[in-house]
Short mmCIF file of C-alpha atoms in Angstrom, two decimals:
data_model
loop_
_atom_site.label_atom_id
_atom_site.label_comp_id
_atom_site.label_asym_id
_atom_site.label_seq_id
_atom_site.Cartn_x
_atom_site.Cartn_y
_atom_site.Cartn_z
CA UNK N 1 -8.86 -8.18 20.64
CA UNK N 2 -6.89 -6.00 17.79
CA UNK N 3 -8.35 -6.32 14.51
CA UNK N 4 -7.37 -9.41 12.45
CA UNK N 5 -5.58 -11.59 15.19
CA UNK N 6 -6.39 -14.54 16.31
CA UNK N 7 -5.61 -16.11 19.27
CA UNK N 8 -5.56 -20.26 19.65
CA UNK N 9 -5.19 -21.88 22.77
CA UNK N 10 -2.70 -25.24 22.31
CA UNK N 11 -2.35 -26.76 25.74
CA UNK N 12 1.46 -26.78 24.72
CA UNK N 13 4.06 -24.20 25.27
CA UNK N 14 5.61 -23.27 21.38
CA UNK N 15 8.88 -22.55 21.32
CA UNK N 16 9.08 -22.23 17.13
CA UNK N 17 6.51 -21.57 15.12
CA UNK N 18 7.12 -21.11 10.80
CA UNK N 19 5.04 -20.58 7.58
CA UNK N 20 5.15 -23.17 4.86
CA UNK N 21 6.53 -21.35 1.68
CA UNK N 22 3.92 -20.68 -0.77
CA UNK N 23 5.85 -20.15 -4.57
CA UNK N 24 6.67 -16.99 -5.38
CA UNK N 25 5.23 -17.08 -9.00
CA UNK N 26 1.79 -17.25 -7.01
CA UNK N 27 -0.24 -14.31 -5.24
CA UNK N 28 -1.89 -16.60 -2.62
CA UNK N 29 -1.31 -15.50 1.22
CA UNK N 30 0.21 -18.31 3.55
CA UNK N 31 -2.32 -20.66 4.91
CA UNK N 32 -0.25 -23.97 6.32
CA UNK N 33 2.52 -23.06 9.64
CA UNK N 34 4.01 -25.49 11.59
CA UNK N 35 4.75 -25.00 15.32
CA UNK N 36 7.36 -26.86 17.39
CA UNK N 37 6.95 -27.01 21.68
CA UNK N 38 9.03 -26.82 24.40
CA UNK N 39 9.20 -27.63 28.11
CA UNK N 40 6.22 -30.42 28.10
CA UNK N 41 6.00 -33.76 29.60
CA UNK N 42 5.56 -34.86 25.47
CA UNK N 43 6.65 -32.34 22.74
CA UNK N 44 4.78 -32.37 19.62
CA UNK N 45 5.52 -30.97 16.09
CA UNK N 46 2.03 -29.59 14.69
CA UNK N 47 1.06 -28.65 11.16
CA UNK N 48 -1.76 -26.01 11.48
CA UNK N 49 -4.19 -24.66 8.50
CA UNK N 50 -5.99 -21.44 8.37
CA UNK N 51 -7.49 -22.03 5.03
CA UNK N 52 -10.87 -21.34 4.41
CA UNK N 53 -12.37 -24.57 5.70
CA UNK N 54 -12.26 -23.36 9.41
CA UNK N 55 -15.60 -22.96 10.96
CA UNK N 56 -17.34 -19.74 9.81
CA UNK N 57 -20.47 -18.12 9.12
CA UNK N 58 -20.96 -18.49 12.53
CA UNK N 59 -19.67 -15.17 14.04
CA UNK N 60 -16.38 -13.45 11.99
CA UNK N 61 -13.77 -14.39 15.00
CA UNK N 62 -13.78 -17.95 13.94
CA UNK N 63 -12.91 -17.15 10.45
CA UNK N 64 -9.36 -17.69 9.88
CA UNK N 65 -8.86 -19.60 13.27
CA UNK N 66 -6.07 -22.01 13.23
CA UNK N 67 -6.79 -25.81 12.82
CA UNK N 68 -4.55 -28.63 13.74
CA UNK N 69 -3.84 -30.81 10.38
CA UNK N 70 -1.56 -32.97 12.07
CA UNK N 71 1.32 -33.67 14.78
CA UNK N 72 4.10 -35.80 15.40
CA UNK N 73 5.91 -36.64 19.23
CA UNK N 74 9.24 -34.94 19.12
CA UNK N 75 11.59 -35.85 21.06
CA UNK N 76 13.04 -33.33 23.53
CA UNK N 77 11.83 -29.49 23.06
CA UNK N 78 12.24 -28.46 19.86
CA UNK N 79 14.73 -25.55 19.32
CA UNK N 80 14.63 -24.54 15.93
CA UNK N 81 12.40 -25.19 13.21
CA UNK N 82 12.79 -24.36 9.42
CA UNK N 83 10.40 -25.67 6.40
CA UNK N 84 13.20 -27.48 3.75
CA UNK N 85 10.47 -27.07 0.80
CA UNK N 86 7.19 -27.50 1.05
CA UNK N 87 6.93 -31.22 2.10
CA UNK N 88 9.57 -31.23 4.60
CA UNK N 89 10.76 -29.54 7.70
CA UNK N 90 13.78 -29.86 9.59
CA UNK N 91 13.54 -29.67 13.42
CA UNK N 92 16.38 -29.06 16.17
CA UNK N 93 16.43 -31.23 19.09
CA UNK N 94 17.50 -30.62 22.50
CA UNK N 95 18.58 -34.23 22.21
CA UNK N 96 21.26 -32.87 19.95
CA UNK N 97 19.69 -34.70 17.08
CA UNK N 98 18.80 -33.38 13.39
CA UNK N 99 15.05 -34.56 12.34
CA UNK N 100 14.07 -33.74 8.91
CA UNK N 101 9.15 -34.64 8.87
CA UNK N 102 7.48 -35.24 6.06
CA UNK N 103 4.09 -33.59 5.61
CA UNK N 104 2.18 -36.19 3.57
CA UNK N 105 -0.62 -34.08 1.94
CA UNK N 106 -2.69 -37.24 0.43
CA UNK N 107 -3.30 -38.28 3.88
CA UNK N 108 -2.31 -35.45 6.31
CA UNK N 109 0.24 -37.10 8.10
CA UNK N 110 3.93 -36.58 10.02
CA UNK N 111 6.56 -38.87 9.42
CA UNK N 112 9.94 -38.95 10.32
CA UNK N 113 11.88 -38.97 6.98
CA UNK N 114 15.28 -38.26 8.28
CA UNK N 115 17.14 -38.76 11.53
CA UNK N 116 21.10 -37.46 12.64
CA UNK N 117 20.47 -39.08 16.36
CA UNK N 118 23.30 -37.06 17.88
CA UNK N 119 24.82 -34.38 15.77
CA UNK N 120 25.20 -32.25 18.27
CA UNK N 121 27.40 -33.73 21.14
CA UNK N 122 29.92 -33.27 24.09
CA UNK N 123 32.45 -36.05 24.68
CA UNK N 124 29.88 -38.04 26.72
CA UNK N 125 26.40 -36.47 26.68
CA UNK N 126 24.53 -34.91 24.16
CA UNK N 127 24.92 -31.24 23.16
CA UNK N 128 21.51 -29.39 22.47
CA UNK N 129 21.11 -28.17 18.55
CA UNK N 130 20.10 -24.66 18.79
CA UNK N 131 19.75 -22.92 15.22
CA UNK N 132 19.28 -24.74 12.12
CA UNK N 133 19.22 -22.95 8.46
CA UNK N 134 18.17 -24.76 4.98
CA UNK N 135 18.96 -23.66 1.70
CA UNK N 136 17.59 -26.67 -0.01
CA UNK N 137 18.78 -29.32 -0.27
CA UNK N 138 21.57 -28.28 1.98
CA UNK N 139 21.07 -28.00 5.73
CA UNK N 140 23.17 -26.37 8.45
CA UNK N 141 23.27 -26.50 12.15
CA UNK N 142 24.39 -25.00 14.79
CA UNK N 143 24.76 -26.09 18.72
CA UNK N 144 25.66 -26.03 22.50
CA UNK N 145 28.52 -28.05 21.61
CA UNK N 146 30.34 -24.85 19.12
CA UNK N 147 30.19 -26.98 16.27
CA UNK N 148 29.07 -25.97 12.87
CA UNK N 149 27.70 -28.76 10.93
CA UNK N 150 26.54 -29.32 6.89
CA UNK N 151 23.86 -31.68 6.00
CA UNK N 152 22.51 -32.82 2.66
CA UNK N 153 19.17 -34.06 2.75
CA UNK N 154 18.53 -37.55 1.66
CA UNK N 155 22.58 -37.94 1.70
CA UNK N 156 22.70 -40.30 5.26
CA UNK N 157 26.45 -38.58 6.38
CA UNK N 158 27.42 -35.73 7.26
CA UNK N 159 28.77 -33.43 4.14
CA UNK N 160 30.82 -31.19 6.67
CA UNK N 161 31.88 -30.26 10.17
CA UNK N 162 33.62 -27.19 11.88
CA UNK N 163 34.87 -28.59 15.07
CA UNK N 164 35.18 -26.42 17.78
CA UNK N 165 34.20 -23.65 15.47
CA UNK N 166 33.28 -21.87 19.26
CA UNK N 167 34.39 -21.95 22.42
CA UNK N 168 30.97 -20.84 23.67
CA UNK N 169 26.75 -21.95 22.28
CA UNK N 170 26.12 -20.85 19.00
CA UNK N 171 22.76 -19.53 19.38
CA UNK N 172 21.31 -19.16 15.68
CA UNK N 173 22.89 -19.35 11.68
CA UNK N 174 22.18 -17.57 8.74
CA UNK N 175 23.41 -17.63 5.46
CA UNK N 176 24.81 -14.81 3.56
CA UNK N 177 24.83 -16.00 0.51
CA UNK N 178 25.04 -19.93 -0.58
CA UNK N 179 28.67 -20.24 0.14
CA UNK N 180 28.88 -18.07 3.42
CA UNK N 181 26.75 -18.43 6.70
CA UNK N 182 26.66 -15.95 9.70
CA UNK N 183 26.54 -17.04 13.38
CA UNK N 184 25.70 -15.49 16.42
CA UNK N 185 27.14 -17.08 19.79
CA UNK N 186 26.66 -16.50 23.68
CA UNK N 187 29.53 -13.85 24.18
CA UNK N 188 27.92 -11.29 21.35
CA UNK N 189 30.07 -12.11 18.57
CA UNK N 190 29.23 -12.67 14.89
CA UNK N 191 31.56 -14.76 12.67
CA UNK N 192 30.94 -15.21 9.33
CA UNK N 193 32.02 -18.58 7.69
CA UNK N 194 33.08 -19.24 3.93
CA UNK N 195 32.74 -22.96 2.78
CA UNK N 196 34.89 -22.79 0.26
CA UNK N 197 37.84 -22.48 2.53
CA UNK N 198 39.50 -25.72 3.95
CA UNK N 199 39.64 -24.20 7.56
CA UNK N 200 37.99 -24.16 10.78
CA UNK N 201 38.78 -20.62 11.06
CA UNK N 202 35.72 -17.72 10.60
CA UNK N 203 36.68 -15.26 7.44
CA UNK N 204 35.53 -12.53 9.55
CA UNK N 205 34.62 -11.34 13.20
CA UNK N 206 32.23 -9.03 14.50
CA UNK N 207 31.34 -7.90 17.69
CA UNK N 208 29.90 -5.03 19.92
CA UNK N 209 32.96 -3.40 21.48
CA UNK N 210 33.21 -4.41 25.22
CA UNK N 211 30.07 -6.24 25.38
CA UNK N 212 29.67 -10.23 25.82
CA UNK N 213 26.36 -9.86 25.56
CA UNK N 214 24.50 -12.80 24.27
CA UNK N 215 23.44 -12.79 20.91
CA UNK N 216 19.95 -15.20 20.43
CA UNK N 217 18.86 -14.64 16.91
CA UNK N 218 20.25 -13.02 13.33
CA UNK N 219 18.60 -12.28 9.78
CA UNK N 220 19.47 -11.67 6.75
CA UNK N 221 18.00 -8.41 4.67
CA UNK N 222 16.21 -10.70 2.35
CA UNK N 223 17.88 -8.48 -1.29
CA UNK N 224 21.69 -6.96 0.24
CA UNK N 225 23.04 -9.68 2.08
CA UNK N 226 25.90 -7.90 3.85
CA UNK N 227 22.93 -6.08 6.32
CA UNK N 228 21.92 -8.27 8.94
CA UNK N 229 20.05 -7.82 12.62
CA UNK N 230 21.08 -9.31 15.17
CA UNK N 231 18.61 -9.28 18.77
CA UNK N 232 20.31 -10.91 22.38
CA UNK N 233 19.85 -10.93 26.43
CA UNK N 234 19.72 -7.28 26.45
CA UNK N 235 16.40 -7.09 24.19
CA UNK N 236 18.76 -4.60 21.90
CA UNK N 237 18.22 -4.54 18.49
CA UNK N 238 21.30 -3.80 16.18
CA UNK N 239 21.77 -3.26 12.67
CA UNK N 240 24.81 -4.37 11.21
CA UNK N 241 26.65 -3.70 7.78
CA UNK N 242 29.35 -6.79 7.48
CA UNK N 243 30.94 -4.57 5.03
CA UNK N 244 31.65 -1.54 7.64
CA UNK N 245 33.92 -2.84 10.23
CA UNK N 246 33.29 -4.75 12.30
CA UNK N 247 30.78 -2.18 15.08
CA UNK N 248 26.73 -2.37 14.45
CA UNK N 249 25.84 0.35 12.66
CA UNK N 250 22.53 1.04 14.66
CA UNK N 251 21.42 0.16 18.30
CA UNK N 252 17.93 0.79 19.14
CA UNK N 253 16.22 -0.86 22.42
CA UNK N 254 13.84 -2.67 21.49
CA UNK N 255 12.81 -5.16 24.68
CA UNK N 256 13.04 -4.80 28.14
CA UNK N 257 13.89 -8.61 28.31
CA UNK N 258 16.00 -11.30 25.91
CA UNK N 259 14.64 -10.83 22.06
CA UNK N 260 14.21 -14.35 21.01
CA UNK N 261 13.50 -13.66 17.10
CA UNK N 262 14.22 -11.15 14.69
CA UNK N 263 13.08 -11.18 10.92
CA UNK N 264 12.93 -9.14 8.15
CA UNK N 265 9.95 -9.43 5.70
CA UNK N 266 10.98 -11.44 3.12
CA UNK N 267 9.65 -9.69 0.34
CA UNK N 268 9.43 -5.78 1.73
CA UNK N 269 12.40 -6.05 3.94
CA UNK N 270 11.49 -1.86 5.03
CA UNK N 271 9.65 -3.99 7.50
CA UNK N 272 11.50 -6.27 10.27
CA UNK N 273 9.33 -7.73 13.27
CA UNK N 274 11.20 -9.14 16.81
CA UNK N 275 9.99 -10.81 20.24
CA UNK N 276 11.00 -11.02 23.30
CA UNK N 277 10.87 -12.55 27.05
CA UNK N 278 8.90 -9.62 27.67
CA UNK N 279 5.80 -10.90 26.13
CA UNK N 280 5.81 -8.29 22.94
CA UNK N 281 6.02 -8.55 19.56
CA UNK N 282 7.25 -5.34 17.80
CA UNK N 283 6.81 -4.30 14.29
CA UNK N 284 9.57 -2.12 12.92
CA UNK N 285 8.65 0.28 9.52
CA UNK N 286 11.62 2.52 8.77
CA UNK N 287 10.76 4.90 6.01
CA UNK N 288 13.83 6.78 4.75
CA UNK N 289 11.66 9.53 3.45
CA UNK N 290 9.91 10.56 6.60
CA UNK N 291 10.95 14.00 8.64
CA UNK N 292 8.55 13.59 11.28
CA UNK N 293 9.32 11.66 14.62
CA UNK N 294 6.92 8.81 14.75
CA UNK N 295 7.39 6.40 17.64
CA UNK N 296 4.61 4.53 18.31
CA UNK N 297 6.04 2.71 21.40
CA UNK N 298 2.53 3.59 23.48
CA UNK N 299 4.30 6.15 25.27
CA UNK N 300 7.88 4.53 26.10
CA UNK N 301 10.90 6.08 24.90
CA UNK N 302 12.78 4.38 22.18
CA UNK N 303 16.39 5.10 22.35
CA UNK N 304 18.23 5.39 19.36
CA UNK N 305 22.49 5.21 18.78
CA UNK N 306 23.33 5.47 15.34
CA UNK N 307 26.86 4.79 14.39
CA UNK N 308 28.41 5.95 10.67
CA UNK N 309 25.05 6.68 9.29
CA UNK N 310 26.54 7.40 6.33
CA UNK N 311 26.05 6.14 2.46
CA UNK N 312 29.35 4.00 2.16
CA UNK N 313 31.73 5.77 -0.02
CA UNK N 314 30.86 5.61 -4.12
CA UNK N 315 27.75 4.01 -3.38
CA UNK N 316 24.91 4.16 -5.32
CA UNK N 317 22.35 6.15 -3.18
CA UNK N 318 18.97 4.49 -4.45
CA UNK N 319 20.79 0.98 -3.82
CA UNK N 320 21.12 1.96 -0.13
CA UNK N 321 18.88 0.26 2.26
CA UNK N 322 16.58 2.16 4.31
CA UNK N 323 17.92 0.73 7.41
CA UNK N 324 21.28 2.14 6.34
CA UNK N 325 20.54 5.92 5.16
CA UNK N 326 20.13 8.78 7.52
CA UNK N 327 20.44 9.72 11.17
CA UNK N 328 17.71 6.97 12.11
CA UNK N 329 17.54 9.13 15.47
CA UNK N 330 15.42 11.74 13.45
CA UNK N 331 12.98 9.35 13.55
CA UNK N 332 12.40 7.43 10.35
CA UNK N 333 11.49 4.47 12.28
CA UNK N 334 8.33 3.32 13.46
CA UNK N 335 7.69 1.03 16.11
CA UNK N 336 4.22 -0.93 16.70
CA UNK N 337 3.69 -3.05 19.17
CA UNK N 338 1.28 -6.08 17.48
CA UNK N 339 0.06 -8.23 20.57
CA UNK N 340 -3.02 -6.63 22.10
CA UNK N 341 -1.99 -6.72 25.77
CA UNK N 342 1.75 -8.49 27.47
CA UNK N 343 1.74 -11.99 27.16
CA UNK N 344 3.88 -14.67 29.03
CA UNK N 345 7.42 -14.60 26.56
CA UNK N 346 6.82 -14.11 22.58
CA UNK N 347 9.46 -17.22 21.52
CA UNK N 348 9.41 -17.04 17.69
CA UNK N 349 7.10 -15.10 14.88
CA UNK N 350 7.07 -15.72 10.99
CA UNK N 351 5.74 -13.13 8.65
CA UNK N 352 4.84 -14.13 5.14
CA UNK N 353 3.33 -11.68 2.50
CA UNK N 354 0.63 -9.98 4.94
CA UNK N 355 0.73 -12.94 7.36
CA UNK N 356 1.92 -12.85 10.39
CA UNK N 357 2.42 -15.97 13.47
CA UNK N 358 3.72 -16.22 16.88
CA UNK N 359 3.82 -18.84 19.22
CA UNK N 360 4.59 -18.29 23.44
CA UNK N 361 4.91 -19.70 26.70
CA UNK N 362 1.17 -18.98 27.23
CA UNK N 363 0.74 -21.74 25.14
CA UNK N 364 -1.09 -19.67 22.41
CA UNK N 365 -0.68 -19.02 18.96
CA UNK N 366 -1.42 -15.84 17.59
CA UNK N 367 -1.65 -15.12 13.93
CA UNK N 368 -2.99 -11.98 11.88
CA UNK N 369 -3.61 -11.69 8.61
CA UNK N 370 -3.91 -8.20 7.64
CA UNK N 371 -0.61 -7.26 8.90
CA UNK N 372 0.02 -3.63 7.01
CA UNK N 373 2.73 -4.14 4.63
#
């Protein structure tokens, strides 16, 4: 096994799997995730801990070995799941319901706190919810059904829906800043949505030229929230600049099957991890300072296209992201793959200060906590 990972065996495929937040005024590493399954007779949400009361002393593999607080049945597989604050977590049903849990820490329970049976919907069936994002207390969804909808929590209604805001699934959501949200839909378009306006129109369109693609999964650069990556069917990464036009500014392949997640690292965003159907989990380091090629792809050729890799005009050079200067072809990125040997599909991954989850299809759970940030 690679240093520092640990691998726990769950009897349940995960399809989600997310840190809790831990405040930023505090230096203390993530010890509480939550994972969310998919495909199983009975899906569970789980609340796992890898505090320091896990069995050790024994032998140093057990140290740090996740431990199952608590779970909760969920009904149908969960699709998305997104921590609200630190006592709540808002789940996506395949149902086409909206669930927010409550952890209750006193006694280390699940409850359901908050229910919107069938937000997601099709003139007579239920539409599957596929991408939720929180900014707290607001909540948005996205579905199967195209629509775009805005919850409050502990407000029972619905604050806001786009109807028919897509004529095909909206695959994942974003926000760009509080006001705006970005989505990502199954014929590779982007559309970026301003709440302000009155409409059910997008304020902007995006797309890669020709392609319709499938786009699974977007994030936001955690500081300059006109870059976002974007990962779909064809396992490409792409970099985008909403700004620029509306063309990716970088394509680099990434997977040799669908990526399912992408994230940046929320607090050193130099550093962006994805997973795929192909059963890896990549860690991406571009250093803007670097001259030397440095792919560490274990031998396999990663491509590079880099579109107007050029500082926009009258910008301020040291307020440039990394992932926007240079010819990224010269090599100033750095690819590591983080799983020690393929794996059934990689289905979501959270990285919090040097922590690091996944959860996949072999119904494992993998986290590392000395991930070098």
């Amino acid at each position: 096994m690679m240093e520092g990972i640990n691998a726990k065996y769950v009897s349940q495929k995960i399809s989600k799997t997310r840190w809790r937040p831990v405040s930023s005024s505090s230096l203390q590493q993530p010890d509480i995730f939550a994972t969310g399954s998919w495909d199983n007779e009975d899906n569970k949400i789980s609340i796992w801990s890898i505090g320091e009361n896990g069995i050790s002393g024994l032998d140093d593999e057990f140290e740090g070995d996740p431990q199952l607080v608590c779970e909760h049945k969920h009904n149908g597989d969960v699709l998305d799941l997104q921590f609200l604050d630190q006592d709540r977590i808002v789940t996506a049903s395949s149902t086409g319901a909206v669930i927010i849990f409550r952890h209750h820490h006193n006694s280390q329970t699940l409850s359901v706190s908050q229910l919107w049976e069938r937000a997601h919907h099709y003139p007579c069936d239920n539409a599957p919810c596929t991408g939720i994002v929180c900014n707290s207390p607001e909540i948005v969804t996205v579905g199967e059904d195209g629509r775009i909808i805005l919850f409050r929590a502990d407000q029972e209604g619905v604050l806001r829906t786009i109807e028919n805001a897509d004529s095909s699934t909206i695959h994942d959501v974003t926000f760009l800043r509080t006001t705006e949200i970005l989505t990502v839909n199954s014929i590779g378009q982007l559309k970026i949505w301003d709440f302000r306006q009155q409409g059910n129109e997008p304020s902007q369109i995006l797309s890669l030229t020709g392609d319709r693609v499938p786009l699974h999964c977007v994030d936001r650069h955690p500081n300059q929230q006109h870059i976002v990556a974007t990962g779909g069917q064809d396992g490409m990464l792409c970099i985008w600049d909403v700004r620029q036009g509306n063309m990716p500014f970088s394509l680099m392949e990434a997977h040799s099957a669908e990526m399912w997640e992408v994230h940046f690292h929320p607090s050193n965003p130099d550093h962006l991890f994805s997973c795929s159907e192909d059963g890896s989990l990549l860690h991406w380091e571009t250093s803007s300072n670097s001259d030397t090629p440095s792919f560490l792809q274990g031998g396999r050729n990663t491509s590079i296209v880099s579109r107007s890799a050029i500082a926009p005009a009258g910008g301020n050079q040291s307020l440039i992201s990394s992932w926007l200067t240079g010819d990224s072809s010269k090599g100033h990125l750095e690819t590591t793959h983080m799983l020690p040997s393929q794996t059934l599909s990689v289905n979501s991954l959270d990285v919090l200060g040097q922590c690091l989850v996944c959860g996949t299809d072999g119904e494992a759970i993998y986290v590392n906590r000395r991930v070098p940030i």
